[in-house]
Short mmCIF file of C-alpha atoms in Angstrom, two decimals:
data_model
loop_
_atom_site.label_atom_id
_atom_site.label_comp_id
_atom_site.label_asym_id
_atom_site.label_seq_id
_atom_site.Cartn_x
_atom_site.Cartn_y
_atom_site.Cartn_z
CA ASN A 16 9.66 43.18 133.34
CA THR A 17 11.78 44.41 136.20
CA ILE A 18 11.51 43.73 139.91
CA GLU A 19 14.02 45.38 142.21
CA LEU A 20 14.68 43.81 145.60
CA LYS A 21 16.77 45.64 148.18
CA PRO A 22 17.27 43.30 151.12
CA ASN A 23 18.09 44.62 154.56
CA PRO A 24 21.32 42.97 155.77
CA ARG A 25 19.56 42.19 159.06
CA LEU A 26 16.90 40.09 157.36
CA PRO A 27 17.23 36.29 157.41
CA SER A 28 19.56 34.94 154.79
CA SER A 29 16.72 32.75 153.53
CA LEU A 30 15.45 35.84 151.71
CA ALA A 31 18.49 35.67 149.47
CA CYS A 32 17.78 32.00 148.80
CA CYS A 33 14.29 32.98 147.78
CA MET A 34 15.62 35.50 145.26
CA VAL A 35 18.10 33.08 143.79
CA ALA A 36 15.44 30.40 143.44
CA ILE A 37 13.16 32.78 141.57
CA SER A 38 16.02 33.84 139.31
CA ARG A 39 17.01 30.29 138.46
CA HIS A 40 13.43 29.33 137.66
CA ILE A 41 12.82 32.30 135.39
CA ARG A 42 16.02 31.69 133.48
CA ARG A 43 14.36 28.60 132.06
CA ARG A 44 11.17 30.30 130.91
CA TRP A 45 9.62 33.73 131.39
CA ARG A 46 5.86 33.34 131.77
CA PRO A 47 3.43 34.77 134.32
CA GLN A 48 2.48 31.33 135.53
CA ALA A 49 6.15 30.45 135.83
CA VAL A 50 6.69 33.48 138.04
CA CYS A 51 3.81 32.46 140.30
CA ALA A 52 5.16 28.94 140.52
CA ALA A 53 8.65 30.27 141.17
CA VAL A 54 7.50 32.55 143.97
CA SER A 55 5.59 29.71 145.61
CA ALA A 56 8.55 27.38 145.28
CA ALA A 57 10.95 30.03 146.54
CA ILE A 58 8.85 30.68 149.63
CA ALA A 59 8.98 26.98 150.42
CA VAL A 60 12.71 26.88 149.75
CA SER A 61 13.36 29.90 151.95
CA ALA A 62 11.30 28.40 154.78
CA LEU A 63 13.19 25.11 154.59
CA ALA A 64 16.47 26.99 154.37
CA ALA A 65 15.64 28.96 157.48
CA LEU A 66 14.74 25.79 159.38
CA ALA A 67 17.83 23.98 158.18
CA GLY A 68 20.11 26.91 158.92
CA VAL A 69 21.27 27.25 155.29
CA THR A 70 22.95 30.59 154.85
CA ALA A 71 23.07 32.79 151.80
CA THR A 72 26.84 32.59 151.91
CA GLY A 73 26.64 28.83 151.58
CA TRP A 74 24.10 29.07 148.78
CA LEU A 75 26.26 31.45 146.81
CA GLY A 76 29.47 29.61 147.46
CA GLY A 77 30.95 32.06 149.92
CA GLY A 78 29.91 35.15 148.01
CA GLY A 79 28.35 36.94 150.95
CA LEU A 80 25.51 39.45 150.68
CA SER A 81 26.82 42.67 152.12
CA VAL A 82 25.09 45.77 150.93
CA ALA A 83 23.12 45.13 148.05
CA THR A 84 20.70 45.73 145.42
CA MET A 85 19.52 42.59 143.69
CA ARG A 86 17.60 42.77 140.45
CA LEU A 87 15.40 40.07 139.00
CA PHE A 88 15.44 40.93 135.35
CA HIS A 89 14.33 38.97 132.31
CA PRO A 90 16.35 37.39 130.80
CA ARG A 91 19.56 38.32 132.52
CA GLY A 92 18.42 36.84 135.80
CA LEU A 93 19.83 38.06 139.08
CA ARG A 94 21.94 41.21 139.11
CA ARG A 95 23.70 42.10 142.28
CA GLY A 96 26.20 44.58 143.61
CA GLY A 97 28.42 44.80 146.65
CA VAL A 98 29.80 41.27 146.25
CA GLY A 99 33.35 40.37 145.28
CA LEU A 100 33.35 40.08 141.50
CA GLU A 101 35.48 36.93 141.33
CA ARG A 102 33.28 35.15 143.86
CA CYS A 103 30.22 36.25 141.95
CA ARG A 104 31.66 34.90 138.71
CA ALA A 105 32.44 31.62 140.44
CA SER A 106 28.77 31.40 141.39
CA VAL A 107 27.87 32.02 137.75
CA ARG A 108 30.08 29.11 136.70
CA ARG A 109 28.31 26.88 139.20
CA GLY A 110 24.97 27.97 137.78
CA ASN A 111 23.69 29.51 141.01
CA ILE A 112 23.20 32.94 139.50
CA ILE A 113 22.94 34.15 135.96
CA ARG A 114 25.20 37.18 135.63
CA CYS A 115 27.37 39.51 137.70
CA VAL A 116 27.11 43.26 137.26
CA VAL A 117 28.90 45.62 139.61
CA THR A 118 26.42 48.26 140.63
CA ASN A 119 27.98 51.63 139.93
CA PRO A 120 26.36 54.40 141.97
CA ASP A 121 27.48 56.94 139.39
CA ASP A 122 25.53 57.82 136.27
CA PRO A 123 26.89 55.83 133.27
CA ALA A 124 26.18 58.87 131.08
CA LYS A 125 28.78 60.76 133.12
CA GLU A 126 31.21 57.96 133.90
CA TYR A 127 31.28 55.78 130.79
CA PRO A 128 32.57 58.32 128.19
CA SER A 129 35.95 58.45 129.94
CA GLN A 130 36.23 54.67 129.40
CA ALA A 131 34.81 54.67 125.87
CA LEU A 132 36.49 52.85 123.01
CA HIS A 133 35.74 55.76 120.65
CA PRO A 134 35.58 58.94 122.76
CA GLU A 135 35.19 61.05 119.61
CA LEU A 136 31.62 59.72 119.26
CA PHE A 137 30.68 61.59 122.43
CA ASP A 138 31.58 65.01 121.00
CA PRO A 139 28.52 66.53 119.26
CA LYS A 140 30.85 68.80 117.28
CA GLY A 141 31.92 65.81 115.23
CA ILE A 142 28.44 64.81 114.05
CA GLU A 143 28.93 66.02 110.48
CA GLY A 144 31.73 63.51 110.13
CA TRP A 145 29.24 60.72 110.82
CA LEU A 146 27.06 61.49 107.79
CA GLU A 147 27.42 60.62 104.14
CA PRO A 148 28.68 63.71 102.24
CA GLY A 149 25.69 63.57 99.91
CA LEU A 150 23.31 63.77 102.86
CA LEU A 151 25.09 66.83 104.25
CA GLU A 152 24.72 68.57 100.91
CA ALA A 153 21.06 67.59 100.50
CA LEU A 154 20.20 68.99 103.94
CA ARG A 155 22.39 72.09 103.85
CA ALA A 156 19.54 74.50 103.02
CA PHE A 157 17.39 73.04 105.81
CA ARG A 158 20.28 73.42 108.25
CA GLU A 159 20.58 77.10 107.39
CA SER A 160 16.87 77.99 107.30
CA GLY A 161 15.16 75.40 109.52
CA ASP A 162 12.45 75.14 106.84
CA PRO A 163 11.78 71.50 105.87
CA LEU A 164 10.34 72.66 102.55
CA GLN A 165 13.94 73.40 101.57
CA ILE A 166 14.64 69.67 101.54
CA ASP A 167 14.49 68.01 98.14
CA LEU A 168 13.92 64.36 99.01
CA ALA A 169 15.16 63.30 95.58
CA ALA A 170 18.57 64.76 96.48
CA LEU A 171 19.03 62.40 99.43
CA PRO A 172 21.86 59.98 98.54
CA GLY A 173 20.62 56.64 97.20
CA VAL A 174 17.04 57.46 98.16
CA ARG A 175 14.33 55.04 97.13
CA VAL A 176 10.71 54.24 97.94
CA GLU A 177 10.90 50.70 99.32
CA ALA A 178 7.11 50.41 99.42
CA PRO A 179 4.22 52.81 100.01
CA GLY A 180 4.95 54.61 103.28
CA ILE A 181 8.51 53.26 103.58
CA VAL A 182 11.58 55.18 102.35
CA SER A 183 15.31 54.51 102.66
CA PHE A 184 18.46 56.51 101.96
CA ALA A 185 22.22 56.41 102.62
CA CYS A 186 22.77 58.03 106.02
CA LEU A 187 25.85 57.12 108.10
CA THR A 188 29.32 56.22 106.85
CA LYS A 189 30.47 52.62 107.26
CA GLU A 190 33.24 53.80 109.58
CA THR A 191 30.72 55.48 111.88
CA CYS A 192 28.51 52.39 111.92
CA GLY A 193 31.49 50.26 112.92
CA LYS A 194 32.38 52.61 115.76
CA ILE A 195 28.82 52.74 117.12
CA LEU A 196 28.52 48.96 117.04
CA SER A 197 31.87 48.36 118.71
CA GLU A 198 31.00 50.94 121.38
CA ALA A 199 27.71 49.17 122.07
CA ARG A 200 29.53 45.85 122.39
CA ARG A 201 32.07 47.37 124.76
CA PHE A 202 29.38 48.83 127.01
CA THR A 203 27.53 45.50 127.06
CA GLU A 204 30.70 43.81 128.30
CA SER A 205 31.35 46.49 130.91
CA GLU A 206 30.37 46.30 134.57
CA PHE A 207 27.94 49.20 134.41
CA VAL A 208 24.33 48.40 135.19
CA GLN A 209 22.50 48.05 131.90
CA HIS A 210 18.91 48.36 130.83
CA PRO A 211 17.07 46.85 127.85
CA PRO A 212 16.43 49.27 124.98
CA ASN A 213 12.67 48.66 125.08
CA ASN A 214 10.13 46.15 126.38
CA MET A 215 10.68 43.79 123.43
CA ASN A 216 14.44 43.57 122.90
CA ARG A 217 16.75 42.08 125.52
CA ASP A 218 20.14 42.53 123.83
CA GLY A 219 20.97 46.14 123.16
CA VAL A 220 22.14 49.46 124.54
CA VAL A 221 20.24 52.69 125.14
CA LEU A 222 22.72 55.17 123.68
CA ASN A 223 21.04 58.11 125.42
CA ASP A 224 21.95 56.52 128.76
CA ILE A 225 25.68 56.09 128.17
CA GLY A 226 26.54 59.69 127.38
CA LEU A 227 25.55 59.87 123.70
CA ARG A 228 22.31 61.80 124.14
CA PRO A 229 23.87 65.20 123.20
CA ALA A 230 25.32 63.77 119.99
CA PHE A 231 22.13 62.04 118.91
CA SER A 232 19.98 65.01 119.94
CA MET A 233 22.02 67.11 117.52
CA LEU A 234 21.63 64.48 114.81
CA PHE A 235 17.89 64.47 115.42
CA GLN A 236 17.38 68.23 115.57
CA ARG A 237 19.65 69.27 112.70
CA TRP A 238 19.05 66.49 110.19
CA MET A 239 16.51 63.76 110.91
CA LYS A 240 13.76 66.08 112.05
CA GLY A 241 13.56 67.76 108.64
CA ILE A 242 13.31 64.42 106.84
CA GLY A 243 10.57 63.37 109.26
CA ALA A 244 8.61 66.51 108.41
CA ARG A 245 8.88 65.96 104.66
CA LEU A 246 7.81 62.33 104.91
CA PHE A 247 5.31 62.34 107.80
CA GLY A 248 4.46 66.00 108.38
CA GLU A 249 1.24 67.92 107.92
CA ASP A 250 -0.39 68.74 104.58
CA GLY A 251 1.56 71.36 102.68
CA VAL A 252 4.89 70.18 104.10
CA ARG A 253 4.64 66.47 103.46
CA ALA A 254 5.86 65.42 100.02
CA GLU A 255 3.44 63.42 97.90
CA THR A 256 5.84 61.85 95.42
CA LEU A 257 9.52 60.93 95.17
CA LYS A 258 11.02 60.82 91.69
CA GLY A 259 7.54 60.33 90.30
CA THR A 260 6.64 57.49 92.71
CA PRO A 261 3.74 58.15 95.10
CA LEU A 262 4.96 58.10 98.71
CA GLU A 263 1.54 57.33 100.21
CA THR A 264 2.64 58.62 103.61
CA GLU A 265 0.39 60.49 106.02
CA ASN A 266 0.66 62.91 108.90
CA TRP A 267 2.27 61.40 111.99
CA GLY A 268 3.42 64.62 113.64
CA GLY A 269 6.60 64.89 111.57
CA CYS A 270 6.51 68.70 111.69
CA THR A 271 6.43 68.80 115.48
CA LEU A 272 8.79 66.01 116.53
CA THR A 273 10.25 66.95 119.90
CA ASP A 274 12.06 64.00 121.43
CA HIS A 275 13.94 60.82 120.59
CA HIS A 276 14.81 57.48 122.16
CA THR A 277 17.93 56.11 120.45
CA PHE A 278 19.38 52.65 120.94
CA VAL A 279 21.28 49.77 119.38
CA VAL A 280 19.66 46.34 119.06
CA ARG A 281 21.53 43.13 118.28
CA TYR A 282 20.21 39.78 117.10
CA ALA A 283 21.95 36.40 116.88
CA PRO A 284 20.87 32.73 117.02
CA ASP A 285 22.04 32.41 120.64
CA ARG A 286 20.64 35.74 121.89
CA ASP A 287 17.65 37.72 120.66
CA ARG A 288 16.85 35.57 117.65
CA ARG A 289 13.83 37.43 116.31
CA LEU A 290 11.33 40.16 117.09
CA ASP A 291 7.61 39.51 117.05
CA MET A 292 5.26 41.61 114.91
CA HIS A 293 4.64 44.91 116.70
CA ILE A 294 4.34 48.67 116.49
CA ASP A 295 6.84 51.13 117.93
CA GLU A 296 6.01 53.41 120.84
CA CYS A 297 6.86 56.45 118.74
CA ASP A 298 5.53 58.44 115.80
CA VAL A 299 8.35 58.24 113.24
CA THR A 300 11.07 55.55 113.25
CA PHE A 301 14.56 55.88 111.76
CA ASN A 302 16.37 52.53 111.51
CA VAL A 303 20.01 52.38 110.34
CA GLY A 304 21.81 49.14 109.54
CA LEU A 305 25.04 48.63 111.49
CA THR A 306 25.79 45.24 109.95
CA ASP A 307 25.47 44.37 106.29
CA GLY A 308 22.89 41.90 105.03
CA ASN A 309 25.73 39.65 103.89
CA ASP A 310 27.00 39.35 107.48
CA PHE A 311 23.97 37.44 108.77
CA GLU A 312 21.43 34.90 107.61
CA GLY A 313 17.72 35.60 107.95
CA GLY A 314 16.80 38.65 109.99
CA ASP A 315 14.78 40.44 107.31
CA LEU A 316 12.62 43.37 108.39
CA GLU A 317 9.04 42.44 107.52
CA PHE A 318 6.39 45.16 107.22
CA CYS A 319 2.62 44.87 107.41
CA GLY A 320 -0.15 47.48 107.48
CA ASN A 321 -0.61 50.51 109.70
CA TYR A 322 -2.13 50.00 113.14
CA GLY A 323 -5.75 51.10 113.31
CA THR A 324 -6.50 50.27 109.66
CA ALA A 325 -8.42 47.30 108.29
CA GLY A 326 -5.27 46.01 106.58
CA TYR A 327 -3.01 46.16 109.60
CA ARG A 328 -2.38 42.40 109.41
CA LYS A 329 -1.79 42.22 105.66
CA TYR A 330 1.77 41.72 104.39
CA HIS A 331 3.33 44.85 102.89
CA HIS A 332 7.09 44.60 102.25
CA THR A 333 10.35 42.86 103.20
CA TYR A 334 13.46 44.99 103.70
CA ARG A 335 17.06 43.86 104.19
CA HIS A 336 19.52 46.10 106.02
CA GLU A 337 22.58 47.62 104.41
CA VAL A 338 25.36 49.20 106.47
CA GLY A 339 24.71 52.91 106.95
CA ARG A 340 21.40 52.91 105.13
CA CYS A 341 18.42 54.34 107.00
CA VAL A 342 14.87 53.10 106.51
CA VAL A 343 12.12 55.47 107.69
CA HIS A 344 8.54 54.51 108.48
CA ALA A 345 5.63 55.47 110.71
CA GLY A 346 6.01 54.08 114.20
CA LYS A 347 2.51 52.64 113.97
CA ARG A 348 3.31 50.52 110.92
CA ARG A 349 3.47 46.92 112.09
CA HIS A 350 6.80 45.22 111.51
CA ALA A 351 8.92 42.34 112.75
CA VAL A 352 12.42 40.88 112.49
CA ALA A 353 12.53 37.37 111.06
CA ASP A 354 14.62 34.63 112.69
CA VAL A 355 18.36 35.23 112.49
CA GLU A 356 19.85 31.89 111.45
CA GLY A 357 23.53 32.88 111.53
CA GLY A 358 25.90 35.78 112.19
CA GLU A 359 24.89 38.98 113.97
CA ARG A 360 22.31 41.52 112.87
CA ALA A 361 22.64 44.95 114.48
CA SER A 362 20.89 48.24 113.88
CA LEU A 363 20.70 51.75 115.27
CA VAL A 364 17.11 52.79 115.97
CA MET A 365 15.86 56.29 116.67
CA TRP A 366 12.28 56.54 117.90
CA THR A 367 11.00 60.10 117.51
CA THR A 368 7.85 61.48 119.10
CA SER A 369 5.56 64.48 118.78
CA LEU A 370 3.84 65.10 122.10
CA SER A 371 1.63 67.82 120.63
CA PHE A 372 0.43 65.60 117.78
CA ARG A 373 -0.55 62.90 120.26
CA GLN A 374 -3.03 65.32 121.82
CA THR A 375 -4.83 65.97 118.54
CA GLN A 376 -8.08 64.41 117.44
CA GLU A 377 -6.37 63.23 114.26
CA TYR A 378 -4.03 61.07 116.30
CA LYS A 379 -6.83 59.69 118.47
CA ASP A 380 -8.86 58.84 115.38
CA LYS A 381 -5.94 56.76 114.12
CA CYS A 382 -4.68 55.18 117.32
CA GLY A 383 -7.22 55.73 120.05
CA ASP A 384 -6.20 57.35 123.31
CA PHE A 385 -2.87 55.80 124.27
CA ASP A 386 -2.84 57.65 127.60
CA LYS A 387 -6.04 55.83 128.58
CA LEU A 388 -4.89 52.57 126.94
CA LEU A 389 -7.84 52.69 124.53
CA ARG A 390 -6.66 51.19 121.26
CA PRO A 391 -8.94 50.36 118.32
CA LEU A 392 -9.22 46.87 116.88
CA PRO A 393 -10.70 47.44 113.41
CA SER A 394 -12.72 44.78 111.65
CA GLU A 395 -10.51 43.18 109.03
CA GLY A 396 -13.08 41.26 107.04
CA VAL A 397 -10.36 38.98 105.65
CA THR A 398 -7.96 36.37 106.98
CA PRO A 399 -4.69 37.99 108.20
CA ASP A 400 -1.43 37.05 106.52
CA PRO A 401 0.65 34.66 108.64
CA GLU A 402 3.67 37.01 108.62
CA CYS A 403 1.54 39.67 110.32
CA VAL A 404 0.11 37.66 113.21
CA SER A 405 1.67 38.47 116.58
CA MET A 406 1.79 35.98 119.42
CA ARG A 407 2.59 38.71 121.92
CA HIS A 408 0.45 41.60 120.76
CA ASP A 409 -2.67 40.11 119.14
CA ARG A 410 -5.48 39.31 121.53
CA ASP A 411 -6.95 36.82 119.07
CA TYR A 412 -3.67 35.03 118.42
CA SER A 413 -5.12 31.65 119.35
CA LYS A 414 -7.70 32.07 116.58
CA TRP A 415 -5.03 32.51 113.89
CA SER A 416 -2.06 30.63 115.32
CA HIS A 417 -2.70 27.75 112.92
CA LEU A 418 -1.61 30.04 110.06
CA ILE A 419 1.95 30.29 111.36
#
């Protein structure tokens, strides 16, 4: 998804033309064949430019190319540093490049907090103020003992079994959700170099990378980890029922979760509109709504079966976000975000992983060997549901595309 080009200032300026040509082509459509065509076209353009004496300065409207790291990045296009910002923006208005980002040599995790809209978010000591009071009380015994068996899932505020294997509860206060979302928007509009939250979403912020890792690591270690153990831990720790309703969860390393990748994703009709059916690259997923379901149209979270099972492409449940409410599920449960027709849908996602569980035979029996890219494709025996077919991730998509 990312190609970094670091041109030597002594190289012919036609190289810059080549990069711009590739960027402009890919802005229209990101496909492998488009990239090949763009590269071929750009080589021809650069050769003609060299013969005609066209300079990069002329191409970019006087922007110049001193120093510079240029990034070809889907879908943002060309990112470049070392160029006057106003001149760069003028080139954006003319359509020559896609976006200007001033390359900051400093680490955003160190530099951004001093410019933050809500600096209090960056202080791990204030984490308890983020959480719903009922959640603090329900997890108090776990906090003191570290024993997940001390957690009574029924005591979690507003807890409910959404569907077998999927549980939700009230987690963050509305005020906290508003602050996290506004902070993500501010960082997106800043001139720090930004990275996509994962290989599927384009519009979002990796909170770990902007100085919030200590705060979210504390949230993970002191609160979420215990819930993960009770829902997706080993036998003897994992709860079987919740208020008399069978949970139907299974072991996904919840007792040995060691790391997290936490980010904000945003969807809107003119940005990331939807998310194709997929699985997460984690073991247990915590997903908190930052915008209320009444603030956007469409955008439901659609669940299908667990990866590696015969029913992995059978429809399971539809969930609609509520501000501050966290939905928890196995990372290998297939899910998607439906088209957002209006407004903005935003959520805070924490991917948690157990490295030790991934080395077990139990994990390999379920998922294959991810390290060796060996993933099972079980025989379904039935026609998949149209909601569960993935254009991006299903090798036999062409066989079932008529269902969509």
